[in-house]
PDB file of C-alpha atoms in Angstrom:
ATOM      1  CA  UNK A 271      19.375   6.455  16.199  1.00  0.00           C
ATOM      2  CA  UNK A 272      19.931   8.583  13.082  1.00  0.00           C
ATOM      3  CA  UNK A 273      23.579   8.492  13.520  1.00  0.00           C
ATOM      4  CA  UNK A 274      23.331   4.910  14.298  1.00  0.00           C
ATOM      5  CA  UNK A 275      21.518   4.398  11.103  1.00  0.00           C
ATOM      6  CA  UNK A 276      24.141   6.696   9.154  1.00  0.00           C
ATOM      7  CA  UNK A 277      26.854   5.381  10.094  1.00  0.00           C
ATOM      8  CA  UNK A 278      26.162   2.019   9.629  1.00  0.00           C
ATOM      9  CA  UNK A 279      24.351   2.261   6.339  1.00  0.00           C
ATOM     10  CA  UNK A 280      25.846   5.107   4.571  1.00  0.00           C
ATOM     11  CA  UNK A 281      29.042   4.444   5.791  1.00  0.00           C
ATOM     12  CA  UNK A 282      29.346   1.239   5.079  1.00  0.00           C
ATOM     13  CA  UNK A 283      28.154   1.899   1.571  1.00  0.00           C
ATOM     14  CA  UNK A 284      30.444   4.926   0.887  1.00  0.00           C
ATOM     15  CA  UNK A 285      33.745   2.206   1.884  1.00  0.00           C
ATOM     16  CA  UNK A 286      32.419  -0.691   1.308  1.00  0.00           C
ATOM     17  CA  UNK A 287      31.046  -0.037  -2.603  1.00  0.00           C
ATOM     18  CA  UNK A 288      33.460   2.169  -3.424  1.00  0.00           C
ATOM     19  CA  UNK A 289      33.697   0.244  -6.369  1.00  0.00           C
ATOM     20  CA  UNK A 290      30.555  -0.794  -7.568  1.00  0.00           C
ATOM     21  CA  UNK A 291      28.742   2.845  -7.612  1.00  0.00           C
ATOM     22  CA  UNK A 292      25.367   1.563  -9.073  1.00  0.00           C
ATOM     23  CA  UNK A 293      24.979  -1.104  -5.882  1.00  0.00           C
ATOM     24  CA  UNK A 294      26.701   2.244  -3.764  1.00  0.00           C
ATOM     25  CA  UNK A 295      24.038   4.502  -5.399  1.00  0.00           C
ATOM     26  CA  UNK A 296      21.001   2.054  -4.995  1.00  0.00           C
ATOM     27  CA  UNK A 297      21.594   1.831  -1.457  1.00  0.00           C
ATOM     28  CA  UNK A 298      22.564   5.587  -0.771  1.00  0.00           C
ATOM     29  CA  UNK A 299      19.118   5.974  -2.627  1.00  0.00           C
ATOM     30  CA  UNK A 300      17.135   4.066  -0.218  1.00  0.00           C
ATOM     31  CA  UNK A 301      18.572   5.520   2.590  1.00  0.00           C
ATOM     32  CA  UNK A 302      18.059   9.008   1.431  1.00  0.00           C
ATOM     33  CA  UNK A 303      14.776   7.960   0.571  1.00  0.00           C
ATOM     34  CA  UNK A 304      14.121   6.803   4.209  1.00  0.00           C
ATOM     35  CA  UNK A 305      15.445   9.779   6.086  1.00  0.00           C
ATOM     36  CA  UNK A 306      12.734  12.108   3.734  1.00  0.00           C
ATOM     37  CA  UNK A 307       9.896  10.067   4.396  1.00  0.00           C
ATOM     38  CA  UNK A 308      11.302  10.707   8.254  1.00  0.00           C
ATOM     39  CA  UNK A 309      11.049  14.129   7.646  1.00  0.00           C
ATOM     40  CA  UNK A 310      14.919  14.683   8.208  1.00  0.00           C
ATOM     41  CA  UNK A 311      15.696  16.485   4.756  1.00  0.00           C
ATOM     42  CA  UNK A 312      19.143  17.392   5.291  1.00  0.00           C
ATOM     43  CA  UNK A 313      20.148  13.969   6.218  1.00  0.00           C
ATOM     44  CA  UNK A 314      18.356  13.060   3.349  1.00  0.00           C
ATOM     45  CA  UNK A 315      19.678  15.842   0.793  1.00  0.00           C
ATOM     46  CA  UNK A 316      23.085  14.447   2.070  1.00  0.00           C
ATOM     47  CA  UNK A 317      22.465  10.693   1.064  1.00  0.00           C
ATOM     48  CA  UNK A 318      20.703  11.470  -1.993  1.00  0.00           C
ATOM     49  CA  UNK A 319      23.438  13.758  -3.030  1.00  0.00           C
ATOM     50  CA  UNK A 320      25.914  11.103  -2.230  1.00  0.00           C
ATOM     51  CA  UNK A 321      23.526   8.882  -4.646  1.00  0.00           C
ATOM     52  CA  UNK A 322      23.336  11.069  -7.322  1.00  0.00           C
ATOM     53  CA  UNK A 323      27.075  11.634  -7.602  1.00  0.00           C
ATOM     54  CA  UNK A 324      28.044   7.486  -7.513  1.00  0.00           C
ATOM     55  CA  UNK A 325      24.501   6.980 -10.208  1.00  0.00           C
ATOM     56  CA  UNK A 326      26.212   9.531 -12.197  1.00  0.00           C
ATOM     57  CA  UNK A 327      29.375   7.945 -11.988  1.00  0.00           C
ATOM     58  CA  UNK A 328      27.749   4.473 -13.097  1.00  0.00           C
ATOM     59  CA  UNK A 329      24.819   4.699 -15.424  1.00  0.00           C
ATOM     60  CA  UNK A 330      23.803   6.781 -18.334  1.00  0.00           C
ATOM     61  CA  UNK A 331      23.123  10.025 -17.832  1.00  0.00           C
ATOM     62  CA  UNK A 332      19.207   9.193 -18.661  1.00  0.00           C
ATOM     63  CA  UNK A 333      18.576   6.397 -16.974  1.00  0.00           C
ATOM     64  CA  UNK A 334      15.181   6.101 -14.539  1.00  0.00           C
ATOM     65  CA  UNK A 335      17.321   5.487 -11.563  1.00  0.00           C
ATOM     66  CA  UNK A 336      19.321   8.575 -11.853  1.00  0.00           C
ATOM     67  CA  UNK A 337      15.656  10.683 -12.514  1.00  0.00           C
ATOM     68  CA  UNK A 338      14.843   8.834  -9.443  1.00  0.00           C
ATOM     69  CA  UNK A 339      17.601  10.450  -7.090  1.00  0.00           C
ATOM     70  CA  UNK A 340      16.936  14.102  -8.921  1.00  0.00           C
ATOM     71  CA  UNK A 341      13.225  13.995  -7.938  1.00  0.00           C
ATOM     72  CA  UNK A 342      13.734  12.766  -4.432  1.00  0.00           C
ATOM     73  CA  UNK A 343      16.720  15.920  -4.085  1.00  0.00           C
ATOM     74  CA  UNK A 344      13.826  18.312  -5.513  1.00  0.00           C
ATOM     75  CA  UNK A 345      11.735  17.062  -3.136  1.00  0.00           C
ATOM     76  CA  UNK A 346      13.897  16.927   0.284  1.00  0.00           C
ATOM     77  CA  UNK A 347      15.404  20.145  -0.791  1.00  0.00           C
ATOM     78  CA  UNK A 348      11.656  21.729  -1.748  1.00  0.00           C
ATOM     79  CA  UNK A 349      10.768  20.101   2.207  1.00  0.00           C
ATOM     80  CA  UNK A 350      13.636  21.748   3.620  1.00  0.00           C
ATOM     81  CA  UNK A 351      12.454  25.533   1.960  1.00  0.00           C
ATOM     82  CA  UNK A 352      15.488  25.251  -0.486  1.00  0.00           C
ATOM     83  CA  UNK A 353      13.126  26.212  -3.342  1.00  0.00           C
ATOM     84  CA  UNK A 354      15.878  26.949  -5.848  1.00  0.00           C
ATOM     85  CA  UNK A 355      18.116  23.559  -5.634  1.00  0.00           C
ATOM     86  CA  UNK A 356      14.246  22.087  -5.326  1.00  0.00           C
ATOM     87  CA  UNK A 357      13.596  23.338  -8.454  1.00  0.00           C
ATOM     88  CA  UNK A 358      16.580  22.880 -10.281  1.00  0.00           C
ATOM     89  CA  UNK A 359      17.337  19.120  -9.416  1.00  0.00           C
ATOM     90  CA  UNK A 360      13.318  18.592 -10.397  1.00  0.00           C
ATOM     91  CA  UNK A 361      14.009  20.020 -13.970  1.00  0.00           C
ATOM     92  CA  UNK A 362      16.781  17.317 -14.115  1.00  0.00           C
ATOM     93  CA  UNK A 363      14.446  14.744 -13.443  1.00  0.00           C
ATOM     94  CA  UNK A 364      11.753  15.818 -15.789  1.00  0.00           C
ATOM     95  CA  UNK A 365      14.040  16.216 -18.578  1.00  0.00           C
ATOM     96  CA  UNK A 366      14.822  12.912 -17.851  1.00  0.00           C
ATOM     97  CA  UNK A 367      11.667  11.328 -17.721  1.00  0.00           C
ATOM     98  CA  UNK A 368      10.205  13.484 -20.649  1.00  0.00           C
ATOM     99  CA  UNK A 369      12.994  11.974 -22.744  1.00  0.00           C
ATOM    100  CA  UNK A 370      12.605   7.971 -21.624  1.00  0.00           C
ATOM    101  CA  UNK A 371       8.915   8.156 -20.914  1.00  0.00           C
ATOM    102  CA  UNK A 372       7.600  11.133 -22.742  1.00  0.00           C
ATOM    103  CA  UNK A 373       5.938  14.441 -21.898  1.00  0.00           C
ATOM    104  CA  UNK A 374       2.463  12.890 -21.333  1.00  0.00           C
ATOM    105  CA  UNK A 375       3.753   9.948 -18.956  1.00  0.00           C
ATOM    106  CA  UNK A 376       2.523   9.281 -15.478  1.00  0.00           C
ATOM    107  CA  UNK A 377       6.403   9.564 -14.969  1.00  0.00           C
ATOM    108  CA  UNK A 378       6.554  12.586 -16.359  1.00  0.00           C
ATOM    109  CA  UNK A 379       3.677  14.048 -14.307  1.00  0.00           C
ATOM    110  CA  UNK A 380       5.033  12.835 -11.293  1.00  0.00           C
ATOM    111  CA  UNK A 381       7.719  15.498 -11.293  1.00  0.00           C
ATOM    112  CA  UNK A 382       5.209  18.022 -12.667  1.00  0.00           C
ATOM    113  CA  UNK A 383       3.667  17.609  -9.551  1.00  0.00           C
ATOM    114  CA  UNK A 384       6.418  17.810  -7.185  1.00  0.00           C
ATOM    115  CA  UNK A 385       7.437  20.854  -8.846  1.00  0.00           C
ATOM    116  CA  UNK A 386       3.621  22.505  -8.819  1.00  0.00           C
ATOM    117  CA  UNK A 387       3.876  22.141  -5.277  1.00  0.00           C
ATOM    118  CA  UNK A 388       7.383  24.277  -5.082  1.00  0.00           C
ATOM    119  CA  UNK A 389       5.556  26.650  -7.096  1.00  0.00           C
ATOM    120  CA  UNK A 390       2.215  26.964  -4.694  1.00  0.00           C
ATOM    121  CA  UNK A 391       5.099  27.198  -2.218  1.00  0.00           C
ATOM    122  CA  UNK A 392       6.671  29.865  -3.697  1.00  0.00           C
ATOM    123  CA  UNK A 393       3.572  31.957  -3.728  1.00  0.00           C
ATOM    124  CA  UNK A 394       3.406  31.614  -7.812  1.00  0.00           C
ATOM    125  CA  UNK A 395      -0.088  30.785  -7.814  1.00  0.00           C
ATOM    126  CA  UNK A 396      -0.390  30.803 -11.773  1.00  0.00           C
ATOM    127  CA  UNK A 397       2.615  28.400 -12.287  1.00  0.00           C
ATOM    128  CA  UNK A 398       1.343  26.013  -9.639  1.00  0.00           C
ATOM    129  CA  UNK A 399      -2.393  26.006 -11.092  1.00  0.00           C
ATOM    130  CA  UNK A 400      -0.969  25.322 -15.104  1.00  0.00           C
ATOM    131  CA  UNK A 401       1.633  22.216 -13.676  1.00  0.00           C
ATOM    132  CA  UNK A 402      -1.521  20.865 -11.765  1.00  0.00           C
ATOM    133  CA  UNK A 403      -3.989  21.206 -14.580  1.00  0.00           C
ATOM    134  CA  UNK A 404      -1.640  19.204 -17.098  1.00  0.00           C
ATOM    135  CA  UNK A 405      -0.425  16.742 -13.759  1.00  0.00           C
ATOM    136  CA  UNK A 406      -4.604  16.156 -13.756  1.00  0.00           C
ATOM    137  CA  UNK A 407      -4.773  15.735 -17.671  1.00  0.00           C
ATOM    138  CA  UNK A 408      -1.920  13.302 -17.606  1.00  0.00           C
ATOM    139  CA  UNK A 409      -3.484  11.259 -14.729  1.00  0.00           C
ATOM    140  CA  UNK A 410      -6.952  10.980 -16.186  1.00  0.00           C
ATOM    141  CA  UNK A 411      -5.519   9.472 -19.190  1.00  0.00           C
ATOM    142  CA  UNK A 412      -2.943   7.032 -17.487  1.00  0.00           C
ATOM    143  CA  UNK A 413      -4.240   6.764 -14.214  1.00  0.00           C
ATOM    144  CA  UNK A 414      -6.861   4.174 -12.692  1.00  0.00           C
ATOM    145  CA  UNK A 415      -9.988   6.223 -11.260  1.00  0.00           C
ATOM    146  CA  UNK A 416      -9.571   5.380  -7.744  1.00  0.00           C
ATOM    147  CA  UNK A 417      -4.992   5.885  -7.729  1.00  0.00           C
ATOM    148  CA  UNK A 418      -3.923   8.133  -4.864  1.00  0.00           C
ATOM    149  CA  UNK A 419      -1.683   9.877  -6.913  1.00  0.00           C
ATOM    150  CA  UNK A 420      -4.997  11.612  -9.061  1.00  0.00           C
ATOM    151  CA  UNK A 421      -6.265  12.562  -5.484  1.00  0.00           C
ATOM    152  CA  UNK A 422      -2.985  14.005  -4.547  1.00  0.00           C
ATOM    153  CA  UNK A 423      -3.195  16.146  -7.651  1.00  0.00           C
ATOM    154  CA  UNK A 424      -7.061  17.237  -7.411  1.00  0.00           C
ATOM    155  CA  UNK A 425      -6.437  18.171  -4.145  1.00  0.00           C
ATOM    156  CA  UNK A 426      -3.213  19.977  -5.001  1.00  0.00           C
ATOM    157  CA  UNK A 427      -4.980  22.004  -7.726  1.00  0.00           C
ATOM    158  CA  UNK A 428      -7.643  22.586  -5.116  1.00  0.00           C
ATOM    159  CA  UNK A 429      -5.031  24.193  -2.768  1.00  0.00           C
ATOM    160  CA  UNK A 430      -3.979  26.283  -5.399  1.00  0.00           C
ATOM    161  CA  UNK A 431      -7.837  27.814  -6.076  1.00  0.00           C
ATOM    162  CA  UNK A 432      -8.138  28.293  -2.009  1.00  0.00           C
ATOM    163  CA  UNK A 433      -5.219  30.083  -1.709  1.00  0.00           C
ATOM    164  CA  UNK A 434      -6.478  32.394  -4.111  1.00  0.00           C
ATOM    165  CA  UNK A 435     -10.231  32.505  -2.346  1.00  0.00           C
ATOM    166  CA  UNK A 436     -11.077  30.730  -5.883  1.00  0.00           C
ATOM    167  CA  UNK A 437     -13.566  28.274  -3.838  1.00  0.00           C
ATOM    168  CA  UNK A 438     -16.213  27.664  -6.146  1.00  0.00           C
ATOM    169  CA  UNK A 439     -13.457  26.407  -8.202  1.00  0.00           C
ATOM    170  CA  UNK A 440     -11.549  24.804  -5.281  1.00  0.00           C
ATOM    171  CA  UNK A 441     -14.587  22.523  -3.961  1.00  0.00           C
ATOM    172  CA  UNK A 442     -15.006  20.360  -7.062  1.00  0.00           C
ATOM    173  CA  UNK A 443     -11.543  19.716  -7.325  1.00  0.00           C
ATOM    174  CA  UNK A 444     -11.661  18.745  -3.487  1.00  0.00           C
ATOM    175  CA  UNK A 445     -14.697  16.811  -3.677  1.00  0.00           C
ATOM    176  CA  UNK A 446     -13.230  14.641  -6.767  1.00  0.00           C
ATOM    177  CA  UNK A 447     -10.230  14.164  -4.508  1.00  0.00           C
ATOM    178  CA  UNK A 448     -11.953  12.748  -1.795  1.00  0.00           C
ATOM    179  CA  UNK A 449     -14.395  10.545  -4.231  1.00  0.00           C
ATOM    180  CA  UNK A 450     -11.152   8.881  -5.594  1.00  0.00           C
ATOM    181  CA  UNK A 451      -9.671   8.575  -2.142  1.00  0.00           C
ATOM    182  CA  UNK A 452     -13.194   6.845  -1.235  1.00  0.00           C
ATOM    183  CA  UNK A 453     -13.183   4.336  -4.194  1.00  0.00           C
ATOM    184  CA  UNK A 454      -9.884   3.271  -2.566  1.00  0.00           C
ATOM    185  CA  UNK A 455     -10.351   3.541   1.013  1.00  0.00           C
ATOM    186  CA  UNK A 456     -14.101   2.851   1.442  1.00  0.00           C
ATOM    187  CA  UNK A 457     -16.279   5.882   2.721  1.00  0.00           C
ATOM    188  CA  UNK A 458     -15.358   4.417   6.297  1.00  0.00           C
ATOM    189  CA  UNK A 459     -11.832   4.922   6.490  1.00  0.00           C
ATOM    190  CA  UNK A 460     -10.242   6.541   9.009  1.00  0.00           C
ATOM    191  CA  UNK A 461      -7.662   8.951   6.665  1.00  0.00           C
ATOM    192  CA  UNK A 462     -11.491  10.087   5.349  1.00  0.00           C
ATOM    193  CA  UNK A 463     -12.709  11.525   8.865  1.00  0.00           C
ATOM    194  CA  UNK A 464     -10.864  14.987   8.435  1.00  0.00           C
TER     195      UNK A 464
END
């Protein structure tokens, strides 16, 4: 079915919009964009590469759409354990959205805390724990209480206390995660069992 889906879509876009890169791009986008939430990150590196070049080719170098495509490449190619193209196509992005949105944006942080998680990745601990404790700043100001993407972010900086046996510190930030997850789930929801 991938293939199916490849060669249909992408194809078809790559031949067919030849032409008209930003339509090309916008639908290379969403396909790259489907294949990472399938997990397949090189078929999704692929697309989203293919995106980025015809975005580049048709909008201004710092537009939101062309951040778009550099954050999803930092984030198949951080899935896929390519931590340096990860972290290079995620600088891209937050220059980008630092310069359109500003440094303090939910925008902004949204990168911040793709790229905290290449650093926790990476084993750099003290990298990963600074990105996460502005990404949680940034949300508390521009974020509603009960938004998944502060729970995301608690918990992230959570991770980043356990894996240094930091677990008084760790806890609070995991608690807070699951109160916001609560506010937005209800205290019944499955996703809340684990």
């Amino acid at each position: 079915r991938r293939v199916l889906f490849r060669s249909r879509g992408a194809d078809r876009a790559r031949s067919e919009l030849r032409g008209q890169p930003e339509q090309q791009g916008r639908i290379l986008q969403t396909i790259g964009s489907a294949f990472l939430s399938l997990g397949f990150f090189d078929e999704a590196s692929q697309q989203l590469e293919a995106a980025r070049e015809a975005r580049e080719r048709a909008l201004a170098p710092f537009s939101p759409e062309l951040a778009e495509t550099y954050l999803s490449l930092g984030m198949a190619r951080r899935n896929a354990g390519d931590f340096a193209a990860a972290e290079e196509h995620l600088a891209r992005a937050l220059t980008i959205r630092e310069a359109l949105n500003g440094a303090e944006s939910s925008e902004a942080a949204q990168v911040l805390s793709a790229l905290a998680l290449v650093r926790w990745r990476q084993g750099r601990f003290a990298e990963a724990e600074s990105l996460y404790l502005r990404v949680v700043r940034i949300d508390d100001a521009s974020l509603e209480a009960d938004d998944p993407r502060l729970a995301r972010d608690l918990m992230g900086l959570g991770v980043v206390y356990w894996s240094q046996a930091r677990y008084a510190e760790a806890e609070p930030m995991m608690r807070r995660s699951l109160e916001v997850r609560e506010m937005k789930l209800g205290a019944d929801h499955p996703d809340l069992a684990s």
